[in-house]
Short mmCIF file of C-alpha atoms in Angstrom, two decimals:
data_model
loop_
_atom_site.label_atom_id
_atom_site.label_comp_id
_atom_site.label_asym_id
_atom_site.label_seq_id
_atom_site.Cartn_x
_atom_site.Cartn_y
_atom_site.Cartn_z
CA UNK J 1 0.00 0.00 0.00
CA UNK J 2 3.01 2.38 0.84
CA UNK J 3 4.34 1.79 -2.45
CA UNK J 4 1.03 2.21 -4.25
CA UNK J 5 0.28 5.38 -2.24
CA UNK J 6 3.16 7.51 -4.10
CA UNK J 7 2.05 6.02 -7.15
CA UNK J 8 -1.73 6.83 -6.95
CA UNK J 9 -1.07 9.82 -5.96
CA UNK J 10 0.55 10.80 -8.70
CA UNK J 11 -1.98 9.29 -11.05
CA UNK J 12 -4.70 11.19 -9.14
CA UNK J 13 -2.58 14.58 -9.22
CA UNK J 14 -2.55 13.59 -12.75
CA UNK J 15 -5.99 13.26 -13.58
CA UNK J 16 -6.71 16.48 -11.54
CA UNK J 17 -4.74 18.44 -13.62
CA UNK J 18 -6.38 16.80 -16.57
CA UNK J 19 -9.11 18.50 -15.40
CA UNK J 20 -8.00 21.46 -14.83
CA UNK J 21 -6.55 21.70 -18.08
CA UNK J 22 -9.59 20.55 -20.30
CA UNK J 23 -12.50 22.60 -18.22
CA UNK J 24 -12.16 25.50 -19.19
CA UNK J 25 -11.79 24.05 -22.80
CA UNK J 26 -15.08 22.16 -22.72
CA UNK J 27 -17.17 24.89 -20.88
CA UNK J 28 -16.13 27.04 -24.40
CA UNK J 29 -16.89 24.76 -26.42
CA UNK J 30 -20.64 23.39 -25.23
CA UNK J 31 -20.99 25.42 -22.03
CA UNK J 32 -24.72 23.54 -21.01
CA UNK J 33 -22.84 20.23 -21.31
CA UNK J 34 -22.70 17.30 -18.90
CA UNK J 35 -19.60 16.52 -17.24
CA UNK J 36 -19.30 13.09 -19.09
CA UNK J 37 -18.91 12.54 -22.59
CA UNK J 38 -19.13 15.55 -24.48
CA UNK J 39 -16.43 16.98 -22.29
CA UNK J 40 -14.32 13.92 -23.57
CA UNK J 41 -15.23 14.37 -27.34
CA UNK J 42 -14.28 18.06 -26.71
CA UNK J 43 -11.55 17.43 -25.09
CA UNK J 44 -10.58 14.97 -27.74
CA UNK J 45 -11.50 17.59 -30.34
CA UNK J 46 -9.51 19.70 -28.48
CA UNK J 47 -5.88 17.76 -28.22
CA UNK J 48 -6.48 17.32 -32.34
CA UNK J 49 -7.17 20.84 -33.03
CA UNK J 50 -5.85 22.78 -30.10
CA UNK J 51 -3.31 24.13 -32.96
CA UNK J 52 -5.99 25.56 -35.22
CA UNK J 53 -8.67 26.23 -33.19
CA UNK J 54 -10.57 28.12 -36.27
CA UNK J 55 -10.78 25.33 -38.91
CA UNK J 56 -13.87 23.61 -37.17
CA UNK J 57 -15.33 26.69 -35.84
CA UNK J 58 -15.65 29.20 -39.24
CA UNK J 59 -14.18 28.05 -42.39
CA UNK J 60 -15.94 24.46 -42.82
CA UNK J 61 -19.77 25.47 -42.84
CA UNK J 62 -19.65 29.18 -45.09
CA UNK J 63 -18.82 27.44 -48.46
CA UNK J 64 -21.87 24.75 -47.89
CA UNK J 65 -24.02 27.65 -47.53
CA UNK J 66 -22.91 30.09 -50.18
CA UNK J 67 -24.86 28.56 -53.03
CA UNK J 68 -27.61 31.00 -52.28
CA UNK J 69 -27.35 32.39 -55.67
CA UNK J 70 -28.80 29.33 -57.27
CA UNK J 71 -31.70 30.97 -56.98
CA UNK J 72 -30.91 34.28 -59.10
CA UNK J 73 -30.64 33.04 -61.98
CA UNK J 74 -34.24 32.80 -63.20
CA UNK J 75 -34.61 36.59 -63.47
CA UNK J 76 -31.31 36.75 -65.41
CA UNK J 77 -32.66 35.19 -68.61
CA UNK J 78 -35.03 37.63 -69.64
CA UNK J 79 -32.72 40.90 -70.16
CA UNK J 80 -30.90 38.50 -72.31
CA UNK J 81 -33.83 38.72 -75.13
CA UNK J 82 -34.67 42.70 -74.78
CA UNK J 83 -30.49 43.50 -75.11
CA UNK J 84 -30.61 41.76 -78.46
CA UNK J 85 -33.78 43.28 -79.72
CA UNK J 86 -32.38 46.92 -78.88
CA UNK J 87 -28.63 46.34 -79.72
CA UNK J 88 -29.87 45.71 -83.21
CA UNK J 89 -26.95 46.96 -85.66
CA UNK J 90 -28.04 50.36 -87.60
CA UNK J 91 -29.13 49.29 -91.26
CA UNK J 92 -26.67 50.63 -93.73
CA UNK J 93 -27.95 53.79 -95.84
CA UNK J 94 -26.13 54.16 -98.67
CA UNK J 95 -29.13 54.73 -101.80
CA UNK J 96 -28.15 56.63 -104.48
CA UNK J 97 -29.10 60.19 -105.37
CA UNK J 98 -31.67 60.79 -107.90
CA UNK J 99 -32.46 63.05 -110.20
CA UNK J 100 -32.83 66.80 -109.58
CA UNK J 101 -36.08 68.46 -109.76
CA UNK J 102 -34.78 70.10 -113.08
CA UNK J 103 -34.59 67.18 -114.43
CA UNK J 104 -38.37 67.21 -114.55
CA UNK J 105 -39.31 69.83 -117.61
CA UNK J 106 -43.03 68.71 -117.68
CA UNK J 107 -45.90 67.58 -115.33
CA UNK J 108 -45.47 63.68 -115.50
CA UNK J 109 -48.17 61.25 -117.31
CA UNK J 110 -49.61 60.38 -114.30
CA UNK J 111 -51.03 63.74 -113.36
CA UNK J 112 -52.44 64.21 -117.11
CA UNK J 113 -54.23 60.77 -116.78
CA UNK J 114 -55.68 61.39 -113.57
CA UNK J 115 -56.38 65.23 -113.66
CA UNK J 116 -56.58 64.97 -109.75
CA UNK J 117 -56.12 68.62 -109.68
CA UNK J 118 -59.66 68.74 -111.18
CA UNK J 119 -60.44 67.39 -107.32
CA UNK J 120 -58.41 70.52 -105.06
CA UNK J 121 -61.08 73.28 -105.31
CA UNK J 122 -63.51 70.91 -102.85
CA UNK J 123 -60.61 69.03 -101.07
CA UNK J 124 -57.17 68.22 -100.67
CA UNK J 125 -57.70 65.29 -98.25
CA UNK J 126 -57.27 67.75 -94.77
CA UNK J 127 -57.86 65.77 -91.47
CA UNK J 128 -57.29 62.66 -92.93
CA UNK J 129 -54.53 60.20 -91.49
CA UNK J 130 -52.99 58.56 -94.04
CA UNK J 131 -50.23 55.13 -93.08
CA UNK J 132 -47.48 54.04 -94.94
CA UNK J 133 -46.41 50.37 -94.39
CA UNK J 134 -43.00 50.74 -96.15
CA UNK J 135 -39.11 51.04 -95.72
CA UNK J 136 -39.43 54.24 -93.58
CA UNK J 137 -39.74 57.96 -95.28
CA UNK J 138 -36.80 60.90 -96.12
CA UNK J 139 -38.05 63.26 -94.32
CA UNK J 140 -36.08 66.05 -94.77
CA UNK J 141 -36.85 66.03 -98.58
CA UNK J 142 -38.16 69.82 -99.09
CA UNK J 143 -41.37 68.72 -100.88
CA UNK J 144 -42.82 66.38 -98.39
CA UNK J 145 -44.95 67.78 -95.54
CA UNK J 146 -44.35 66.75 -91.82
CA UNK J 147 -44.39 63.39 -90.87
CA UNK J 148 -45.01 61.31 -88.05
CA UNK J 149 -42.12 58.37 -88.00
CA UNK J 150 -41.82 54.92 -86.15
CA UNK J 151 -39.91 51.62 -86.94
CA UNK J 152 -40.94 48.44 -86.34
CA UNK J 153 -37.65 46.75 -87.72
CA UNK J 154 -35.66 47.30 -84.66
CA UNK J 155 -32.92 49.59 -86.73
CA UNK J 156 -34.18 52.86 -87.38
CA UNK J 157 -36.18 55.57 -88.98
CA UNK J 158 -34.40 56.09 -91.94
CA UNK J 159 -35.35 55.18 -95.81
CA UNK J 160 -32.38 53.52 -96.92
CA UNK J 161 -34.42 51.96 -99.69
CA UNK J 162 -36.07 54.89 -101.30
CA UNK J 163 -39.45 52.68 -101.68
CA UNK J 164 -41.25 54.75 -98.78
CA UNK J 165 -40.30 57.58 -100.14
CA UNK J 166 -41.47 57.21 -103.47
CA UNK J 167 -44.89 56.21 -101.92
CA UNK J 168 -44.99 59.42 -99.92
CA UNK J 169 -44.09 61.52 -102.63
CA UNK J 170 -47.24 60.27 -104.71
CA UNK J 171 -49.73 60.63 -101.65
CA UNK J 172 -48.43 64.19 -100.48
CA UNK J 173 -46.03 65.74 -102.35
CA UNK J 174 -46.51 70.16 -101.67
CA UNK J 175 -47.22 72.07 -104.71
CA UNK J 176 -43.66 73.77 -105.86
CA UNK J 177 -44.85 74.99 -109.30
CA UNK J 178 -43.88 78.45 -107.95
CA UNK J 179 -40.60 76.95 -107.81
CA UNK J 180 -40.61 74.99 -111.28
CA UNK J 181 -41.39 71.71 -109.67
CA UNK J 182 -44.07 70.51 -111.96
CA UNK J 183 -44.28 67.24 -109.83
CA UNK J 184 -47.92 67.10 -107.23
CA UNK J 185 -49.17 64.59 -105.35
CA UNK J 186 -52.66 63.74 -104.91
CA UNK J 187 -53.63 65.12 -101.61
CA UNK J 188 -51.20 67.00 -100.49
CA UNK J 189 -53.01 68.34 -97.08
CA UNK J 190 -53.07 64.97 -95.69
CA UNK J 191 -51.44 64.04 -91.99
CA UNK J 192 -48.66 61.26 -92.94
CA UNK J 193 -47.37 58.69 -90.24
CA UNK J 194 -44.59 56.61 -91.79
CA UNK J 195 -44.11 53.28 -90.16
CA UNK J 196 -40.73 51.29 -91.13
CA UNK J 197 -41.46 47.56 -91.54
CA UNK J 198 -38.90 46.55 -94.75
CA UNK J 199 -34.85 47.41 -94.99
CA UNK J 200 -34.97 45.77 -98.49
CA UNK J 201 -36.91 45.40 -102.06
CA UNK J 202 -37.45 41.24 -102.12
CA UNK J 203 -37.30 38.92 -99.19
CA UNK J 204 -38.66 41.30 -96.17
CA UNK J 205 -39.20 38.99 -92.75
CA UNK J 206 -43.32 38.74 -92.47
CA UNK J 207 -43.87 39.56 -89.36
CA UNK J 208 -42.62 43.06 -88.85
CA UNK J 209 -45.48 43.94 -92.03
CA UNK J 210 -48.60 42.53 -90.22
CA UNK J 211 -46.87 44.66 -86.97
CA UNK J 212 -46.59 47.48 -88.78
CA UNK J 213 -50.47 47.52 -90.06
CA UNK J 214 -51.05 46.85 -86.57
CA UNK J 215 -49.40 49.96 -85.19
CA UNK J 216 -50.63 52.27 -88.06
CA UNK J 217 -54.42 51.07 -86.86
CA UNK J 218 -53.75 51.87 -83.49
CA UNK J 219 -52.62 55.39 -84.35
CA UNK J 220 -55.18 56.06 -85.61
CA UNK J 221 -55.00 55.91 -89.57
CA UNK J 222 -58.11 56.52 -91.96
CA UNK J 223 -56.19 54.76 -94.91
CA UNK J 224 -53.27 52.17 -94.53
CA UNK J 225 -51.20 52.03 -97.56
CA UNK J 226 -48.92 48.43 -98.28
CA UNK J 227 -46.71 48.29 -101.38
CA UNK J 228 -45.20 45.41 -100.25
CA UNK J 229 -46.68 41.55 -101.27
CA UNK J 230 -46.28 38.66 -99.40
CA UNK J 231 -47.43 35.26 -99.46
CA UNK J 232 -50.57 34.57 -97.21
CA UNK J 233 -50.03 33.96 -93.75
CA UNK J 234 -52.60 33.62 -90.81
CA UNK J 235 -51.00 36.61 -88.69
CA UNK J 236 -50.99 38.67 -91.42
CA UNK J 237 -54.43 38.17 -92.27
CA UNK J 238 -55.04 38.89 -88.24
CA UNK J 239 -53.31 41.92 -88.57
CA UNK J 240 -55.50 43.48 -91.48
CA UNK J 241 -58.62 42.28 -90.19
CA UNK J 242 -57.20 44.03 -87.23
CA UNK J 243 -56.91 47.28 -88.97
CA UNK J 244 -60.30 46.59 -90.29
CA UNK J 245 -62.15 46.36 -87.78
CA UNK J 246 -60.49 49.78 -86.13
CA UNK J 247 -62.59 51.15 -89.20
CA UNK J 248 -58.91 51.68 -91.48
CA UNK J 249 -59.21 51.25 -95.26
CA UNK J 250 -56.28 48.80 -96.16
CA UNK J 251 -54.68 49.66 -100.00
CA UNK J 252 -51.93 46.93 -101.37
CA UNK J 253 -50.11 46.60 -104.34
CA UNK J 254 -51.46 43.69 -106.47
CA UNK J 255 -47.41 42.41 -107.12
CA UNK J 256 -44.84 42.39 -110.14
CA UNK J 257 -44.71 39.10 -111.35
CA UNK J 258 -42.08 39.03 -113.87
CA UNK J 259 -42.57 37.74 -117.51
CA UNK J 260 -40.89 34.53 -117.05
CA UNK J 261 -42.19 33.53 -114.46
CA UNK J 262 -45.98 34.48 -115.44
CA UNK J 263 -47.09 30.75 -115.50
CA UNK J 264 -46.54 30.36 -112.20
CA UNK J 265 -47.69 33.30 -110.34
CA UNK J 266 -49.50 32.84 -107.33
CA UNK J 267 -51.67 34.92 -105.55
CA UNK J 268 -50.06 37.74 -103.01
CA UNK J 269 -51.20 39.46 -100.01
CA UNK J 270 -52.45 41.15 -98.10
CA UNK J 271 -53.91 42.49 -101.83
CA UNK J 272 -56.03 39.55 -102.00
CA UNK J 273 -57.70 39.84 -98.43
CA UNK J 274 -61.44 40.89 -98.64
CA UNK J 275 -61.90 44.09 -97.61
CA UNK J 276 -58.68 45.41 -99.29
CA UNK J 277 -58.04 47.62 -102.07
CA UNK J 278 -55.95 45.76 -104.73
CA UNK J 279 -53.92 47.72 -107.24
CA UNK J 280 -52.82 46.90 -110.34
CA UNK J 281 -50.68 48.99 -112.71
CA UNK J 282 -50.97 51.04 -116.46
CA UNK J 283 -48.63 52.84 -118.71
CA UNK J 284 -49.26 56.10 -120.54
CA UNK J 285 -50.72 54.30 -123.27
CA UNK J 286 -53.65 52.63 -120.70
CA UNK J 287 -52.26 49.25 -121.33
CA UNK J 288 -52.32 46.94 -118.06
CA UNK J 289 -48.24 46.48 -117.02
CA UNK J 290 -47.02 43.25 -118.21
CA UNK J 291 -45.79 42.93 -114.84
CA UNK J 292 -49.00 43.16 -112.66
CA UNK J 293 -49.56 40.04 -110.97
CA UNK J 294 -53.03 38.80 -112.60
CA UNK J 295 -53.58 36.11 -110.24
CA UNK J 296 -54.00 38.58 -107.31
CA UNK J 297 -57.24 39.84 -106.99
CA UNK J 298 -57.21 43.39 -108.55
CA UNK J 299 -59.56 46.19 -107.74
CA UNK J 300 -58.67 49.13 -109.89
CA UNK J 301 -55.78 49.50 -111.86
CA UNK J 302 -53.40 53.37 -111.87
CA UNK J 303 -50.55 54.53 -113.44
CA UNK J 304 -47.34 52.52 -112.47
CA UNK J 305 -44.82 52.22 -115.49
CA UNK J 306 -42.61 54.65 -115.40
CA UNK J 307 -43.94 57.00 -112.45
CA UNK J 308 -41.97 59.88 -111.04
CA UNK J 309 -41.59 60.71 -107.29
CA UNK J 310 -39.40 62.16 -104.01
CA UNK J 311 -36.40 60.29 -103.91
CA UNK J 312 -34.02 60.22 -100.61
CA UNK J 313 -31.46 63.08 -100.70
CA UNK J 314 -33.68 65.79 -101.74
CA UNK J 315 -34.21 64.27 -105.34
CA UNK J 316 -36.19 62.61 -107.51
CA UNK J 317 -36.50 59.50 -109.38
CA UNK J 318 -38.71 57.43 -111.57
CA UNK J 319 -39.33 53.31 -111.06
CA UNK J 320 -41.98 51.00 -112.32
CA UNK J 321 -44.02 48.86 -110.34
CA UNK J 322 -47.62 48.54 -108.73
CA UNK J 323 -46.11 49.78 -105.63
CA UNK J 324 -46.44 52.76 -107.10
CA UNK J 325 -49.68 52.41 -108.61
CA UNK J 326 -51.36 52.32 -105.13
CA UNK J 327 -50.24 55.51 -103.63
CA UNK J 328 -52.38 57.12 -106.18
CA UNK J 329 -55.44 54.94 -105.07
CA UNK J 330 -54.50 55.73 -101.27
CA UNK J 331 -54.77 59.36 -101.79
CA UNK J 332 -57.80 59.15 -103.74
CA UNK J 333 -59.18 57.34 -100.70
CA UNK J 334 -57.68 60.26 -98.58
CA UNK J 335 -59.77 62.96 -100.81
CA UNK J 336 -63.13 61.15 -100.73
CA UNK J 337 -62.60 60.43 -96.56
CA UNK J 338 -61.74 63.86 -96.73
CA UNK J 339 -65.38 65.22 -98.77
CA UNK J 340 -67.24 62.41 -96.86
CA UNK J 341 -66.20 62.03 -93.64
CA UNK J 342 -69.40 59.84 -92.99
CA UNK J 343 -68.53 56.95 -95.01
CA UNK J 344 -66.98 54.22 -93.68
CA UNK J 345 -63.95 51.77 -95.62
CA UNK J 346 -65.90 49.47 -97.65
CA UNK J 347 -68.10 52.52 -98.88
CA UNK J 348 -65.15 54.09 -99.75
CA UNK J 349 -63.82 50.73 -101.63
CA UNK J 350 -67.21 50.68 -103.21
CA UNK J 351 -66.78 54.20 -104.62
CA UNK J 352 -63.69 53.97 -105.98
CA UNK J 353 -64.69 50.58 -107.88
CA UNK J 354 -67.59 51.77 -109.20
CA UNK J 355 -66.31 54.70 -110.49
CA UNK J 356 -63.22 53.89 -112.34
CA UNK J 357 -63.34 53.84 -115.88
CA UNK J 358 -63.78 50.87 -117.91
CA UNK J 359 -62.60 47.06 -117.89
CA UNK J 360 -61.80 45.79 -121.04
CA UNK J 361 -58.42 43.81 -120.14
CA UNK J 362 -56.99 41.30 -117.62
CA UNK J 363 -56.03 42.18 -114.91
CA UNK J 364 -57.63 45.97 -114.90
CA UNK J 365 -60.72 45.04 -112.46
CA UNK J 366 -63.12 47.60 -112.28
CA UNK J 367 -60.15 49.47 -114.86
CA UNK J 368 -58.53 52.85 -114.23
CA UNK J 369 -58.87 54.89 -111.49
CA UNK J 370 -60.97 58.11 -111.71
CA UNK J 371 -60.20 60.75 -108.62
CA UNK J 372 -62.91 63.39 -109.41
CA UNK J 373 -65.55 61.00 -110.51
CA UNK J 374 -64.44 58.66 -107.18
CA UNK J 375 -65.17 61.65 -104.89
CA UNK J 376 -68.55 63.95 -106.51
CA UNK J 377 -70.51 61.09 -108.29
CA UNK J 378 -73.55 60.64 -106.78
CA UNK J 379 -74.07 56.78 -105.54
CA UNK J 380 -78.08 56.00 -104.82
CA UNK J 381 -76.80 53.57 -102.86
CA UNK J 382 -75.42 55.56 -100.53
CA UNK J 383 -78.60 57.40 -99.48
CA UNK J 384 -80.18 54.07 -98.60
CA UNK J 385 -81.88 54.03 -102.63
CA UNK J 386 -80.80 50.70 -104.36
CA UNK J 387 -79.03 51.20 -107.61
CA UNK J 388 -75.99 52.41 -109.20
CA UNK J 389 -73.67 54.59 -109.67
CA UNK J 390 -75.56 57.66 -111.51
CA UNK J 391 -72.25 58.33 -113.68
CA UNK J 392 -71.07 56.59 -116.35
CA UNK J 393 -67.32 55.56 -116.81
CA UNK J 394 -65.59 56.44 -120.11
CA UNK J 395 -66.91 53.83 -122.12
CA UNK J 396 -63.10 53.21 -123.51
CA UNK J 397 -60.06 53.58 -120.91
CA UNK J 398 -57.80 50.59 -121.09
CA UNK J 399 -55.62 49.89 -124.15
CA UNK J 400 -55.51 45.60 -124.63
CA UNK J 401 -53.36 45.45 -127.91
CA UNK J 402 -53.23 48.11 -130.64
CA UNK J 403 -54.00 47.53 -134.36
CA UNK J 404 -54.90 48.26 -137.41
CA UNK J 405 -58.37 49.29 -138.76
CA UNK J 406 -58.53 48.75 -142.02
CA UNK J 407 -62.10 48.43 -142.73
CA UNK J 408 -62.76 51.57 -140.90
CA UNK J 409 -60.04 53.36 -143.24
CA UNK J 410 -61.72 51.70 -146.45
CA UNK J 411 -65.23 53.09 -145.49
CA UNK J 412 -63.76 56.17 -145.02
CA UNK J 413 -62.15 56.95 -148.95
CA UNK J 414 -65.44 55.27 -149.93
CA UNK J 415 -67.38 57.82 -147.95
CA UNK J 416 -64.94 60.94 -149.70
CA UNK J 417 -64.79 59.58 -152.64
CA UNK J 418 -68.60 59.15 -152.86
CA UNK J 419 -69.00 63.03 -151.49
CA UNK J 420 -66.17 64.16 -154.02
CA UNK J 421 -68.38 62.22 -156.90
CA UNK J 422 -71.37 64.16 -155.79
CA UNK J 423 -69.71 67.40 -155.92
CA UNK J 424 -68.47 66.96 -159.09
CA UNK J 425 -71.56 66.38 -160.63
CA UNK J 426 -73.55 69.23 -158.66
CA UNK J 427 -70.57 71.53 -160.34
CA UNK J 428 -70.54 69.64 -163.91
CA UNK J 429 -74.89 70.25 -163.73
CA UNK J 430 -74.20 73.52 -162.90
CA UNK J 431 -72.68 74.36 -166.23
CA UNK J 432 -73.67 71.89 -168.40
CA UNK J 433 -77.73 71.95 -167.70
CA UNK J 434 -77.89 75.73 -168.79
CA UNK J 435 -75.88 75.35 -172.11
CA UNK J 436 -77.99 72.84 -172.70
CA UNK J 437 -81.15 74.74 -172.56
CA UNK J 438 -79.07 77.89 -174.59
CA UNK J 439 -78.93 75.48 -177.07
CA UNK J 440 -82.47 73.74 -176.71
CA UNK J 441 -80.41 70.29 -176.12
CA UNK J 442 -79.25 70.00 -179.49
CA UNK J 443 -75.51 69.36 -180.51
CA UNK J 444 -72.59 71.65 -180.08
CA UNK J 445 -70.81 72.26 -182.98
CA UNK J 446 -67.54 70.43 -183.21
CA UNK J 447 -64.19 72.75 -183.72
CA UNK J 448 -61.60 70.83 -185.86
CA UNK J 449 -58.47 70.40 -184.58
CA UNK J 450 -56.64 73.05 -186.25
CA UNK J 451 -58.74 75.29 -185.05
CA UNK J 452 -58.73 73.90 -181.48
CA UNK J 453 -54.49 74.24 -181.68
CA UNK J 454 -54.80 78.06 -183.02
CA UNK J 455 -57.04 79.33 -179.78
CA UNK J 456 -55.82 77.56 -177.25
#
């Protein structure tokens, strides 16, 4: 026992230093702790880590909870789309000049075939809001009144096509004859809102058109005007029957089809929607254009070989197509809105069908436009009377083929040569009837020969 006593001391001093030693350790570590095991575990945790104290304390647990941010990500996504859409590169504007206005010495052929001057002492087309679905609109060309602009192409406001401008031109163009601009266009007092939904001539995306009819309804235009064809697609449709039913009067080019290609035209839109104006085009001679697309339903047909127009840099230049024919059907639309504010679209359609002059051809429908007629002829109709139109067209307006009339010319010299006959003997009775009766009808005496030599 004596020599255990020394010995258990010591292991007893021992353990009580243990204690000491690891108390204060444990009471840091879990402080509401039983004395038993978890003091061990922390002690044993302790020894281990005594030299970094932080590891198990700070840096293990942070990085298990930092993937917070997983959840972020669903609201990045959708800037992504809108960045794109705005960021859109700036189409590239580089059309070439026209023409200047002195290259114009006379009024062009439209504005003799159409006399739509006739037309400006009751109206000009004032009030009216006229839309151009096209490649945007110069505006700083000195002839063309204020415009309102938008874009729908997600580049910019620019023409860098000249199209829109050309089709602006026709509707609006100021009077400059005071300045020696013998170019007009048809209703010049009209409000203009240009909205951009082409960059090129062929192979325009779809969708940015039907938008574009869609945002001209919704500001508010009387008359929509589309020189642009498509093929037929259901939100196209949508978007005219859109405009439609906002009350707008939807005009579109027919289409150039060109001559090689003529056996397989097919039919383009939105011209061949019901409800819309379709345009087809004429030359100075009234023949239909080769070119117009005869499979599209056609309406009327107007000038649009050859027409002159505002061209992008303050000039002018002349293109044939029926994209130009149905500016001058747009404006006429303007001037009758204009004289009758009461009627609605499809009375104006109506009126401008029923008054054009003629049909005789393929492709002319009703057959050439007729802007004074369209807006003072009295339609029955129209005052709840059945009937139709009280005016007559010109009975002969569209040129098919020209040839050569050569019975007509043989009646003719039959017809002088029978009057000349007759006047010939009126003159011969004249003098022969009263030597006759000097002579009481009997023979003259005959002079011989020699004596016929001698007083001549």
């Amino acid at each position: 026992m004596g020599r255990l006593k020394p010995a258990a001391v010591a292991v007893a001093g021992g353990l009580g230093l243990a204690t000491v030693v690891t108390v204060p350790i444990a009471l840091t570590a879990r402080p509401s702790g039983a004395a038993g095991m978890p003091v061990m575990r922390a002690a044993q945790t302790t020894k281990k880590t005594s030299a970094r104290p932080t590891r198990h304390t700070t840096t293990p647990k942070p990085p298990s909870h930092t993937p917070t941010p997983k959840t972020t990500p669903t609201p990045t996504p959708t800037p992504a789309p809108t960045v794109t859409k705005t960021v859109a590169p700036p189409q590239r504007c580089d059309v070439a000049n026209g023409y200047p206005a002195s290259g114009m010495t006379a009024a062009p052929y439209p504005q003799l075939m159409l006399d739509f001057t006739d037309v400006w002492p009751l109206t000009r087309g004032e009030g009216v809001k006229v839309a151009i679905v096209d490649s945007g609109v110069d505006t700083s060309h000195p002839q063309l009144p204020p415009i309102d602009t938008y874009d729908v192409t997600n580049t910019d406001k620019r023409d860098c096509n000249g199209h829109g401008t050309m089709v602006a031109g026709i509707i609006a163009a100021q009077d400059q004859r005071s300045s020696h601009v013998p170019f007009l266009g048809v209703a010049p007092k009209v409000q203009l809102i240009s909205v951009k939904a082409a960059t090129q001539d062929t192979n325009n995306p779809p969708r940015p058109v039907a938008e574009g009819i869609r945002r001209a309804a919704d500001l508010g235009a009387d008359i929509i005007n589309v020189s642009i064809t498509l093929p037929n697609y259901s939100f196209l449709k949508s978007a005219v029957e859109y405009a439609q039913h906002k009350g707008a009067l939807v005009v579109a080019a027919a289409g150039n089809t060109d001559k090689d290609k003529k056996a397989t035209e097919q039919e383009l839109y939105p011209a061949s929607y019901d409800g819309v104006i379709s345009v087809g085009a004429v030359g100075s001679d009234g023949k239909v254009a080769a070119f117009t697309d005869t499979k599209s339903r056609v309406s009327v047909v107007a000038p649009g070989v050859d027409v002159n127009s505002t061209w992008p840099h303050d000039s002018y230049a002349s293109r044939p197509g029926t994209s130009f024919a149905a500016p001058y059907v747009t404006a006429t639309a303007a001037l009758i809105k204009a004289y009758h504010p009461s009627l609605t679209a499809a009375q104006i359609k109506h009126r401008i069908e029923a008054t054009a002059d003629g049909r005789t051809s393929v492709g002319s429908g009703a057959g050439i436009l007729n802007p004074l007629r369209a807006v003072t002829a009295v339609l029955p109709e129209e005052n709840g009377q059945a009937g139709t139109a009280t005016v007559k067209p010109k009975p002969v307006a569209i040129v098919t083929a020209e040839h050569k009339d050569t019975f007509s010319r043989t009646v003719a010299l039959s017809f002088v040569g029978g009057a000349l006959g007759i006047a010939g003997a009126v003159v011969a009775g004249g003098i022969i009837i009263p030597a006759g009766r000097r002579r009481n009808w009997r023979p003259g005496r005959r002079t011989p020969s020699s004596e016929r030599e001698e007083t001549g």
